[in-house]
Amino acid sequence: MIFEVWAPRATTVETDLGSGRRALGPSRPGWWAVEAPEAGHGTDYTYWVDGEGPFPDPRSLRQPEGIFGPSRVYDHGRFTWEDHDWKGRDLRGSVIYELHIGTFTPEGTFAAAAGKLAHLVELCVDFVEIMPVAPVPGSRNWGYDGVDLYAVNETYGGPDGLKTFVDACHRAGLGVLLDVVYNHLGPSGNFLHPFGPYLTGTQGSYWGEAVNLDGPDSDEVRRYFIDNAVQWLRDYHLDGLRLDAVHALHDRRATHFLTELAGEVDALACHLGRPLTLIAESDLNDPFMVDPAGHGMTAQWNDDLHHAIHAAVTGESHGYYADFARPEALVKALTSGFVHDGGYSSFRARSHGRPFTGPAYRLVGSAQNHDQIGNRPRGDRMTPAQLRVAAGLLLTSPFTPMLFMGEEWGASTPFLFFTDHVEPALREGEGERRRREFVGFGYDWDAPEPGDLETFERSKLDWTELKEEHHRSLLCWYRDLIALRKALPELTDPRLGLARAELGEGGKWLRITRGRIGVWVDLCQDSITPPLPDGAVVLLDDSDVSAGPEGDPRSGPSVVVYRLVG
């Protein structure tokens, strides 16, 4: 086989296959290569650049000994796929379920997660979205400290484990999205610097150096990330990618990196004959992100919808929730998409965003996600009573809903920020760095230490909770809402202009009407009698949802979905 690596500024490049170093020679511009007929699947190797090393391959497909170990040759063709009938899944009308492999099950592996797919099928979600799986320091991490971006975390099951999981999802009728991080690399085990100008050397975001997307030699850097995206979609049969914090991608070129990536993915979708999805996490509130004439992303996360639902249900108004504390913000989010669409943001102390005109499915909304739970000091979730209302708002909206693992049964386990850095300086300073990151968010930062094993263990879902009546009851409510969503075209109609909203009793309740379907929500959760129109036929309400251990003095429903007749 041929070993090839990009190192445009090196004078010598060598590889070591375990029997001593051998020199690579210049091949195409900036690239070095050497043929090693004896090597193949399973061969371990490292690189040396200008006498420095050993380093893993920047495009390493496997790191069996972790981020500081050698790379291992991995042949994608050796895996036997069984998803031959899979035709892909369209994002339109779908429901996404976000999970973290390490905490979704007690075992924290792809194989264990595959064992829970029946639960997701019965919930009737359409996509599983996996948090990042690139190798990270130690044995536990959210995934956003990843390096060796072409490889898969061995703790979870490595490349074959991911393929087996995707294969099982497809056979169960579920699409799979993968969260990828292209705006920075982790602070530990990042050995790209010796090979070439992958990073700019300037602080691109809070999390580290900016990726070189527009400077000298940036053509190959862009290719590095685009080829990475293609690998996941082609070789791992993934159905789409969630792109982390794209507002931290600094690119001044005429064709933005995201636009170039979207074009490549569209071409791959045509070749594969199945839809491929790109979802951007963006803090810009700019519809250019999803405009086919703009960056061409399939969809983008909509934090405004989350913030509006969260503020309405919990009553919190600190930090960025201050702009969403009034019920009118919830109305605007549900009927317009963005709350900040050019107006003033007090949290940013400036105007923010542009109006969104749809279609609504291009905005991914949530009542909970890994960020909005995990970025709270104690990683606490909404209560089951709060989730009952939040689910009613989210799953009857025209946007693409996303649930976070365990939300559907009101999991009591937190989702905390956890790491396992090897270097003492990173391990010991992580808690303080985390505290500084959230200055101004309105929290008293009493978070547990990220590097403690207990912090990770506490974040694992407790599946035995499903034996308890109030958890099973909430799960049934989520199932019923999703089933109703799929049965009523009005609830997924992407035309935002169709919705009509009414606030009653000074904002105590909200009514949203789309065609002949109405949704009434008690925002105060204080047993208001639903003021339903004459001729309304109730299709679903939450009267039978068990109160839960926190108690619930309701004497009537908090959410009612009804049809107007006559």
PDB file of N, CA, C and O in Angstrom, residues 160-225:
ATOM      1  N   ASP A 160     -15.455  -0.084  13.476  1.00  0.00           N
ATOM      2  CA  ASP A 160     -16.422  -1.161  13.244  1.00  0.00           C
ATOM      3  C   ASP A 160     -17.640  -1.013  14.153  1.00  0.00           C
ATOM      4  O   ASP A 160     -18.766  -1.335  13.754  1.00  0.00           O
ATOM      5  N   GLY A 161     -17.414  -0.516  15.379  1.00  0.00           N
ATOM      6  CA  GLY A 161     -18.536  -0.307  16.286  1.00  0.00           C
ATOM      7  C   GLY A 161     -19.511   0.727  15.762  1.00  0.00           C
ATOM      8  O   GLY A 161     -20.736   0.540  15.839  1.00  0.00           O
ATOM      9  N   LEU A 162     -18.977   1.827  15.213  1.00  0.00           N
ATOM     10  CA  LEU A 162     -19.855   2.858  14.648  1.00  0.00           C
ATOM     11  C   LEU A 162     -20.622   2.316  13.449  1.00  0.00           C
ATOM     12  O   LEU A 162     -21.836   2.539  13.316  1.00  0.00           O
ATOM     13  N   LYS A 163     -19.931   1.571  12.584  1.00  0.00           N
ATOM     14  CA  LYS A 163     -20.612   1.020  11.412  1.00  0.00           C
ATOM     15  C   LYS A 163     -21.717   0.048  11.817  1.00  0.00           C
ATOM     16  O   LYS A 163     -22.810   0.048  11.235  1.00  0.00           O
ATOM     17  N   THR A 164     -21.431  -0.780  12.810  1.00  0.00           N
ATOM     18  CA  THR A 164     -22.440  -1.733  13.273  1.00  0.00           C
ATOM     19  C   THR A 164     -23.659  -1.003  13.826  1.00  0.00           C
ATOM     20  O   THR A 164     -24.807  -1.409  13.600  1.00  0.00           O
ATOM     21  N   PHE A 165     -23.424   0.101  14.543  1.00  0.00           N
ATOM     22  CA  PHE A 165     -24.524   0.890  15.083  1.00  0.00           C
ATOM     23  C   PHE A 165     -25.348   1.516  13.962  1.00  0.00           C
ATOM     24  O   PHE A 165     -26.590   1.461  13.978  1.00  0.00           O
ATOM     25  N   VAL A 166     -24.694   2.127  12.984  1.00  0.00           N
ATOM     26  CA  VAL A 166     -25.400   2.745  11.862  1.00  0.00           C
ATOM     27  C   VAL A 166     -26.194   1.692  11.102  1.00  0.00           C
ATOM     28  O   VAL A 166     -27.359   1.910  10.725  1.00  0.00           O
ATOM     29  N   ASP A 167     -25.582   0.546  10.879  1.00  0.00           N
ATOM     30  CA  ASP A 167     -26.245  -0.546  10.172  1.00  0.00           C
ATOM     31  C   ASP A 167     -27.514  -0.965  10.911  1.00  0.00           C
ATOM     32  O   ASP A 167     -28.574  -1.155  10.295  1.00  0.00           O
ATOM     33  N   ALA A 168     -27.416  -1.085  12.236  1.00  0.00           N
ATOM     34  CA  ALA A 168     -28.581  -1.470  13.038  1.00  0.00           C
ATOM     35  C   ALA A 168     -29.668  -0.402  12.984  1.00  0.00           C
ATOM     36  O   ALA A 168     -30.867  -0.709  12.914  1.00  0.00           O
ATOM     37  N   CYS A 169     -29.267   0.869  13.035  1.00  0.00           N
ATOM     38  CA  CYS A 169     -30.242   1.962  12.936  1.00  0.00           C
ATOM     39  C   CYS A 169     -30.989   1.908  11.619  1.00  0.00           C
ATOM     40  O   CYS A 169     -32.228   2.036  11.579  1.00  0.00           O
ATOM     41  N   HIS A 170     -30.280   1.710  10.540  1.00  0.00           N
ATOM     42  CA  HIS A 170     -30.909   1.682   9.227  1.00  0.00           C
ATOM     43  C   HIS A 170     -31.877   0.509   9.110  1.00  0.00           C
ATOM     44  O   HIS A 170     -32.978   0.638   8.559  1.00  0.00           O
ATOM     45  N   ARG A 171     -31.476  -0.634   9.636  1.00  0.00           N
ATOM     46  CA  ARG A 171     -32.376  -1.788   9.574  1.00  0.00           C
ATOM     47  C   ARG A 171     -33.607  -1.583  10.442  1.00  0.00           C
ATOM     48  O   ARG A 171     -34.654  -2.197  10.214  1.00  0.00           O
ATOM     49  N   ALA A 172     -33.490  -0.686  11.431  1.00  0.00           N
ATOM     50  CA  ALA A 172     -34.635  -0.343  12.276  1.00  0.00           C
ATOM     51  C   ALA A 172     -35.438   0.829  11.716  1.00  0.00           C
ATOM     52  O   ALA A 172     -36.435   1.242  12.316  1.00  0.00           O
ATOM     53  N   GLY A 173     -34.997   1.393  10.596  1.00  0.00           N
ATOM     54  CA  GLY A 173     -35.708   2.507   9.978  1.00  0.00           C
ATOM     55  C   GLY A 173     -35.299   3.875  10.473  1.00  0.00           C
ATOM     56  O   GLY A 173     -35.985   4.866  10.203  1.00  0.00           O
ATOM     57  N   LEU A 174     -34.184   3.962  11.184  1.00  0.00           N
ATOM     58  CA  LEU A 174     -33.717   5.229  11.740  1.00  0.00           C
ATOM     59  C   LEU A 174     -32.534   5.770  10.945  1.00  0.00           C
ATOM     60  O   LEU A 174     -31.577   5.039  10.662  1.00  0.00           O
ATOM     61  N   GLY A 175     -32.580   7.064  10.605  1.00  0.00           N
ATOM     62  CA  GLY A 175     -31.421   7.727  10.031  1.00  0.00           C
ATOM     63  C   GLY A 175     -30.439   8.097  11.132  1.00  0.00           C
ATOM     64  O   GLY A 175     -30.805   8.168  12.312  1.00  0.00           O
ATOM     65  N   VAL A 176     -29.186   8.344  10.760  1.00  0.00           N
ATOM     66  CA  VAL A 176     -28.158   8.668  11.749  1.00  0.00           C
ATOM     67  C   VAL A 176     -27.425   9.939  11.328  1.00  0.00           C
ATOM     68  O   VAL A 176     -26.927  10.033  10.199  1.00  0.00           O
ATOM     69  N   LEU A 177     -27.379  10.903  12.234  1.00  0.00           N
ATOM     70  CA  LEU A 177     -26.627  12.140  12.066  1.00  0.00           C
ATOM     71  C   LEU A 177     -25.449  12.120  13.026  1.00  0.00           C
ATOM     72  O   LEU A 177     -25.564  11.615  14.145  1.00  0.00           O
ATOM     73  N   LEU A 178     -24.325  12.685  12.614  1.00  0.00           N
ATOM     74  CA  LEU A 178     -23.143  12.744  13.466  1.00  0.00           C
ATOM     75  C   LEU A 178     -22.743  14.190  13.680  1.00  0.00           C
ATOM     76  O   LEU A 178     -22.650  14.972  12.736  1.00  0.00           O
ATOM     77  N   ASP A 179     -22.499  14.545  14.924  1.00  0.00           N
ATOM     78  CA  ASP A 179     -22.014  15.875  15.287  1.00  0.00           C
ATOM     79  C   ASP A 179     -20.511  15.925  15.013  1.00  0.00           C
ATOM     80  O   ASP A 179     -19.745  15.101  15.532  1.00  0.00           O
ATOM     81  N   VAL A 180     -20.080  16.866  14.175  1.00  0.00           N
ATOM     82  CA  VAL A 180     -18.659  17.016  13.856  1.00  0.00           C
ATOM     83  C   VAL A 180     -18.210  18.429  14.200  1.00  0.00           C
ATOM     84  O   VAL A 180     -18.991  19.375  14.170  1.00  0.00           O
ATOM     85  N   VAL A 181     -16.921  18.548  14.529  1.00  0.00           N
ATOM     86  CA  VAL A 181     -16.353  19.821  14.975  1.00  0.00           C
ATOM     87  C   VAL A 181     -15.263  20.236  14.009  1.00  0.00           C
ATOM     88  O   VAL A 181     -14.195  19.625  13.966  1.00  0.00           O
ATOM     89  N   TYR A 182     -15.523  21.281  13.221  1.00  0.00           N
ATOM     90  CA  TYR A 182     -14.558  21.769  12.239  1.00  0.00           C
ATOM     91  C   TYR A 182     -14.029  23.160  12.566  1.00  0.00           C
ATOM     92  O   TYR A 182     -13.234  23.704  11.814  1.00  0.00           O
ATOM     93  N   ASN A 183     -14.478  23.752  13.677  1.00  0.00           N
ATOM     94  CA  ASN A 183     -14.039  25.111  13.987  1.00  0.00           C
ATOM     95  C   ASN A 183     -12.808  25.153  14.880  1.00  0.00           C
ATOM     96  O   ASN A 183     -12.186  26.198  15.028  1.00  0.00           O
ATOM     97  N   HIS A 184     -12.435  24.025  15.494  1.00  0.00           N
ATOM     98  CA  HIS A 184     -11.239  23.956  16.324  1.00  0.00           C
ATOM     99  C   HIS A 184     -10.905  22.493  16.577  1.00  0.00           C
ATOM    100  O   HIS A 184     -11.693  21.600  16.255  1.00  0.00           O
ATOM    101  N   LEU A 185      -9.735  22.237  17.127  1.00  0.00           N
ATOM    102  CA  LEU A 185      -9.375  20.908  17.605  1.00  0.00           C
ATOM    103  C   LEU A 185      -9.094  20.979  19.092  1.00  0.00           C
ATOM    104  O   LEU A 185      -8.878  22.059  19.644  1.00  0.00           O
ATOM    105  N   GLY A 186      -9.092  19.818  19.745  1.00  0.00           N
ATOM    106  CA  GLY A 186      -8.870  19.777  21.171  1.00  0.00           C
ATOM    107  C   GLY A 186      -7.471  20.247  21.554  1.00  0.00           C
ATOM    108  O   GLY A 186      -6.551  20.239  20.733  1.00  0.00           O
ATOM    109  N   PRO A 187      -7.285  20.648  22.821  1.00  0.00           N
ATOM    110  CA  PRO A 187      -5.996  21.175  23.270  1.00  0.00           C
ATOM    111  C   PRO A 187      -4.968  20.090  23.548  1.00  0.00           C
ATOM    112  O   PRO A 187      -3.786  20.396  23.734  1.00  0.00           O
ATOM    113  N   SER A 188      -5.384  18.827  23.563  1.00  0.00           N
ATOM    114  CA  SER A 188      -4.480  17.727  23.907  1.00  0.00           C
ATOM    115  C   SER A 188      -4.435  16.720  22.766  1.00  0.00           C
ATOM    116  O   SER A 188      -5.477  16.273  22.279  1.00  0.00           O
ATOM    117  N   GLY A 189      -3.219  16.369  22.329  1.00  0.00           N
ATOM    118  CA  GLY A 189      -3.074  15.379  21.270  1.00  0.00           C
ATOM    119  C   GLY A 189      -3.246  15.921  19.875  1.00  0.00           C
ATOM    120  O   GLY A 189      -3.357  15.156  18.915  1.00  0.00           O
ATOM    121  N   ASN A 190      -3.255  17.236  19.714  1.00  0.00           N
ATOM    122  CA  ASN A 190      -3.373  17.838  18.391  1.00  0.00           C
ATOM    123  C   ASN A 190      -1.974  17.961  17.781  1.00  0.00           C
ATOM    124  O   ASN A 190      -1.207  18.850  18.141  1.00  0.00           O
ATOM    125  N   PHE A 191      -1.653  17.071  16.847  1.00  0.00           N
ATOM    126  CA  PHE A 191      -0.327  17.044  16.230  1.00  0.00           C
ATOM    127  C   PHE A 191      -0.353  17.533  14.787  1.00  0.00           C
ATOM    128  O   PHE A 191       0.483  17.128  13.963  1.00  0.00           O
ATOM    129  N   LEU A 192      -1.298  18.415  14.453  1.00  0.00           N
ATOM    130  CA  LEU A 192      -1.360  18.908  13.080  1.00  0.00           C
ATOM    131  C   LEU A 192      -0.273  19.941  12.782  1.00  0.00           C
ATOM    132  O   LEU A 192       0.168  20.063  11.635  1.00  0.00           O
ATOM    133  N   HIS A 193       0.147  20.703  13.778  1.00  0.00           N
ATOM    134  CA  HIS A 193       1.108  21.791  13.547  1.00  0.00           C
ATOM    135  C   HIS A 193       2.370  21.345  12.813  1.00  0.00           C
ATOM    136  O   HIS A 193       2.814  22.034  11.873  1.00  0.00           O
ATOM    137  N   PRO A 194       3.012  20.236  13.161  1.00  0.00           N
ATOM    138  CA  PRO A 194       4.243  19.865  12.459  1.00  0.00           C
ATOM    139  C   PRO A 194       4.038  19.570  10.967  1.00  0.00           C
ATOM    140  O   PRO A 194       4.986  19.686  10.180  1.00  0.00           O
ATOM    141  N   PHE A 195       2.813  19.198  10.585  1.00  0.00           N
ATOM    142  CA  PHE A 195       2.569  18.806   9.206  1.00  0.00           C
ATOM    143  C   PHE A 195       2.284  19.992   8.286  1.00  0.00           C
ATOM    144  O   PHE A 195       2.659  19.974   7.113  1.00  0.00           O
ATOM    145  N   GLY A 196       1.596  20.995   8.782  1.00  0.00           N
ATOM    146  CA  GLY A 196       1.249  22.095   7.894  1.00  0.00           C
ATOM    147  C   GLY A 196       0.380  23.121   8.590  1.00  0.00           C
ATOM    148  O   GLY A 196      -0.028  22.954   9.742  1.00  0.00           O
ATOM    149  N   PRO A 197       0.038  24.184   7.883  1.00  0.00           N
ATOM    150  CA  PRO A 197      -0.723  25.305   8.474  1.00  0.00           C
ATOM    151  C   PRO A 197      -2.220  25.014   8.547  1.00  0.00           C
ATOM    152  O   PRO A 197      -3.043  25.719   7.951  1.00  0.00           O
ATOM    153  N   TYR A 198      -2.576  23.968   9.278  1.00  0.00           N
ATOM    154  CA  TYR A 198      -3.995  23.660   9.464  1.00  0.00           C
ATOM    155  C   TYR A 198      -4.690  24.729  10.304  1.00  0.00           C
ATOM    156  O   TYR A 198      -5.886  24.974  10.147  1.00  0.00           O
ATOM    157  N   LEU A 199      -3.948  25.347  11.217  1.00  0.00           N
ATOM    158  CA  LEU A 199      -4.497  26.349  12.125  1.00  0.00           C
ATOM    159  C   LEU A 199      -3.797  27.672  11.895  1.00  0.00           C
ATOM    160  O   LEU A 199      -2.651  27.722  11.432  1.00  0.00           O
ATOM    161  N   THR A 200      -4.471  28.753  12.222  1.00  0.00           N
ATOM    162  CA  THR A 200      -3.943  30.081  11.888  1.00  0.00           C
ATOM    163  C   THR A 200      -2.973  30.611  12.926  1.00  0.00           C
ATOM    164  O   THR A 200      -2.262  31.586  12.668  1.00  0.00           O
ATOM    165  N   GLY A 201      -2.972  30.022  14.126  1.00  0.00           N
ATOM    166  CA  GLY A 201      -2.133  30.561  15.191  1.00  0.00           C
ATOM    167  C   GLY A 201      -2.789  31.689  15.951  1.00  0.00           C
ATOM    168  O   GLY A 201      -2.217  32.228  16.896  1.00  0.00           O
ATOM    169  N   THR A 202      -4.001  32.062  15.560  1.00  0.00           N
ATOM    170  CA  THR A 202      -4.749  33.107  16.274  1.00  0.00           C
ATOM    171  C   THR A 202      -5.948  32.475  16.962  1.00  0.00           C
ATOM    172  O   THR A 202      -6.442  31.420  16.548  1.00  0.00           O
ATOM    173  N   GLN A 203      -6.421  33.116  18.009  1.00  0.00           N
ATOM    174  CA  GLN A 203      -7.557  32.601  18.765  1.00  0.00           C
ATOM    175  C   GLN A 203      -8.819  32.789  17.935  1.00  0.00           C
ATOM    176  O   GLN A 203      -9.284  33.904  17.716  1.00  0.00           O
ATOM    177  N   GLY A 204      -9.377  31.679  17.457  1.00  0.00           N
ATOM    178  CA  GLY A 204     -10.575  31.779  16.638  1.00  0.00           C
ATOM    179  C   GLY A 204     -11.849  31.782  17.440  1.00  0.00           C
ATOM    180  O   GLY A 204     -12.868  32.296  17.011  1.00  0.00           O
ATOM    181  N   SER A 205     -11.806  31.186  18.622  1.00  0.00           N
ATOM    182  CA  SER A 205     -12.969  31.128  19.496  1.00  0.00           C
ATOM    183  C   SER A 205     -12.472  30.867  20.902  1.00  0.00           C
ATOM    184  O   SER A 205     -11.272  30.740  21.148  1.00  0.00           O
ATOM    185  N   TYR A 206     -13.418  30.762  21.826  1.00  0.00           N
ATOM    186  CA  TYR A 206     -13.050  30.475  23.214  1.00  0.00           C
ATOM    187  C   TYR A 206     -12.311  29.144  23.313  1.00  0.00           C
ATOM    188  O   TYR A 206     -11.496  28.947  24.200  1.00  0.00           O
ATOM    189  N   TRP A 207     -12.561  28.236  22.355  1.00  0.00           N
ATOM    190  CA  TRP A 207     -12.080  26.860  22.483  1.00  0.00           C
ATOM    191  C   TRP A 207     -10.714  26.623  21.856  1.00  0.00           C
ATOM    192  O   TRP A 207     -10.182  25.536  21.970  1.00  0.00           O
ATOM    193  N   GLY A 208     -10.159  27.595  21.160  1.00  0.00           N
ATOM    194  CA  GLY A 208      -8.822  27.359  20.618  1.00  0.00           C
ATOM    195  C   GLY A 208      -8.548  28.110  19.335  1.00  0.00           C
ATOM    196  O   GLY A 208      -9.283  29.008  18.930  1.00  0.00           O
ATOM    197  N   GLU A 209      -7.443  27.714  18.690  1.00  0.00           N
ATOM    198  CA  GLU A 209      -6.986  28.388  17.479  1.00  0.00           C
ATOM    199  C   GLU A 209      -7.982  28.221  16.331  1.00  0.00           C
ATOM    200  O   GLU A 209      -8.643  27.195  16.201  1.00  0.00           O
ATOM    201  N   ALA A 210      -8.025  29.242  15.483  1.00  0.00           N
ATOM    202  CA  ALA A 210      -8.896  29.195  14.307  1.00  0.00           C
ATOM    203  C   ALA A 210      -8.325  28.251  13.266  1.00  0.00           C
ATOM    204  O   ALA A 210      -7.109  28.122  13.100  1.00  0.00           O
ATOM    205  N   VAL A 211      -9.220  27.592  12.549  1.00  0.00           N
ATOM    206  CA  VAL A 211      -8.821  26.728  11.447  1.00  0.00           C
ATOM    207  C   VAL A 211      -8.502  27.599  10.236  1.00  0.00           C
ATOM    208  O   VAL A 211      -9.199  28.580   9.942  1.00  0.00           O
ATOM    209  N   ASN A 212      -7.446  27.249   9.521  1.00  0.00           N
ATOM    210  CA  ASN A 212      -6.980  28.034   8.373  1.00  0.00           C
ATOM    211  C   ASN A 212      -7.821  27.733   7.139  1.00  0.00           C
ATOM    212  O   ASN A 212      -7.494  26.853   6.347  1.00  0.00           O
ATOM    213  N   LEU A 213      -8.898  28.477   6.962  1.00  0.00           N
ATOM    214  CA  LEU A 213      -9.787  28.279   5.818  1.00  0.00           C
ATOM    215  C   LEU A 213      -9.548  29.259   4.691  1.00  0.00           C
ATOM    216  O   LEU A 213     -10.087  29.079   3.590  1.00  0.00           O
ATOM    217  N   ASP A 214      -8.770  30.307   4.941  1.00  0.00           N
ATOM    218  CA  ASP A 214      -8.614  31.320   3.893  1.00  0.00           C
ATOM    219  C   ASP A 214      -7.201  31.869   3.771  1.00  0.00           C
ATOM    220  O   ASP A 214      -6.960  32.788   2.981  1.00  0.00           O
ATOM    221  N   GLY A 215      -6.242  31.333   4.503  1.00  0.00           N
ATOM    222  CA  GLY A 215      -4.868  31.813   4.427  1.00  0.00           C
ATOM    223  C   GLY A 215      -4.037  31.023   3.434  1.00  0.00           C
ATOM    224  O   GLY A 215      -4.557  30.193   2.675  1.00  0.00           O
ATOM    225  N   PRO A 216      -2.723  31.247   3.411  1.00  0.00           N
ATOM    226  CA  PRO A 216      -1.840  30.470   2.534  1.00  0.00           C
ATOM    227  C   PRO A 216      -1.970  28.976   2.808  1.00  0.00           C
ATOM    228  O   PRO A 216      -2.076  28.547   3.960  1.00  0.00           O
ATOM    229  N   ASP A 217      -1.973  28.201   1.746  1.00  0.00           N
ATOM    230  CA  ASP A 217      -2.092  26.740   1.807  1.00  0.00           C
ATOM    231  C   ASP A 217      -3.445  26.273   2.335  1.00  0.00           C
ATOM    232  O   ASP A 217      -3.611  25.109   2.716  1.00  0.00           O
ATOM    233  N   SER A 218      -4.433  27.141   2.321  1.00  0.00           N
ATOM    234  CA  SER A 218      -5.733  26.754   2.879  1.00  0.00           C
ATOM    235  C   SER A 218      -6.539  25.848   1.947  1.00  0.00           C
ATOM    236  O   SER A 218      -7.510  25.221   2.398  1.00  0.00           O
ATOM    237  N   ASP A 219      -6.149  25.730   0.680  1.00  0.00           N
ATOM    238  CA  ASP A 219      -6.874  24.821  -0.208  1.00  0.00           C
ATOM    239  C   ASP A 219      -6.872  23.401   0.348  1.00  0.00           C
ATOM    240  O   ASP A 219      -7.905  22.728   0.393  1.00  0.00           O
ATOM    241  N   GLU A 220      -5.696  22.942   0.775  1.00  0.00           N
ATOM    242  CA  GLU A 220      -5.594  21.579   1.298  1.00  0.00           C
ATOM    243  C   GLU A 220      -6.226  21.453   2.679  1.00  0.00           C
ATOM    244  O   GLU A 220      -6.714  20.382   3.054  1.00  0.00           O
ATOM    245  N   VAL A 221      -6.218  22.532   3.446  1.00  0.00           N
ATOM    246  CA  VAL A 221      -6.881  22.492   4.751  1.00  0.00           C
ATOM    247  C   VAL A 221      -8.383  22.322   4.556  1.00  0.00           C
ATOM    248  O   VAL A 221      -9.029  21.503   5.235  1.00  0.00           O
ATOM    249  N   ARG A 222      -8.963  23.069   3.652  1.00  0.00           N
ATOM    250  CA  ARG A 222     -10.388  22.923   3.357  1.00  0.00           C
ATOM    251  C   ARG A 222     -10.684  21.504   2.871  1.00  0.00           C
ATOM    252  O   ARG A 222     -11.680  20.888   3.250  1.00  0.00           O
ATOM    253  N   ARG A 223      -9.770  20.997   2.034  1.00  0.00           N
ATOM    254  CA  ARG A 223      -9.947  19.640   1.516  1.00  0.00           C
ATOM    255  C   ARG A 223      -9.928  18.611   2.645  1.00  0.00           C
ATOM    256  O   ARG A 223     -10.670  17.623   2.617  1.00  0.00           O
ATOM    257  N   TYR A 224      -9.091  18.859   3.639  1.00  0.00           N
ATOM    258  CA  TYR A 224      -8.993  17.966   4.798  1.00  0.00           C
ATOM    259  C   TYR A 224     -10.347  17.820   5.485  1.00  0.00           C
ATOM    260  O   TYR A 224     -10.771  16.702   5.819  1.00  0.00           O
ATOM    261  N   PHE A 225     -11.038  18.927   5.684  1.00  0.00           N
ATOM    262  CA  PHE A 225     -12.319  18.884   6.389  1.00  0.00           C
ATOM    263  C   PHE A 225     -13.445  18.401   5.479  1.00  0.00           C
ATOM    264  O   PHE A 225     -14.339  17.674   5.916  1.00  0.00           O
TER     265      PHE A 225
END
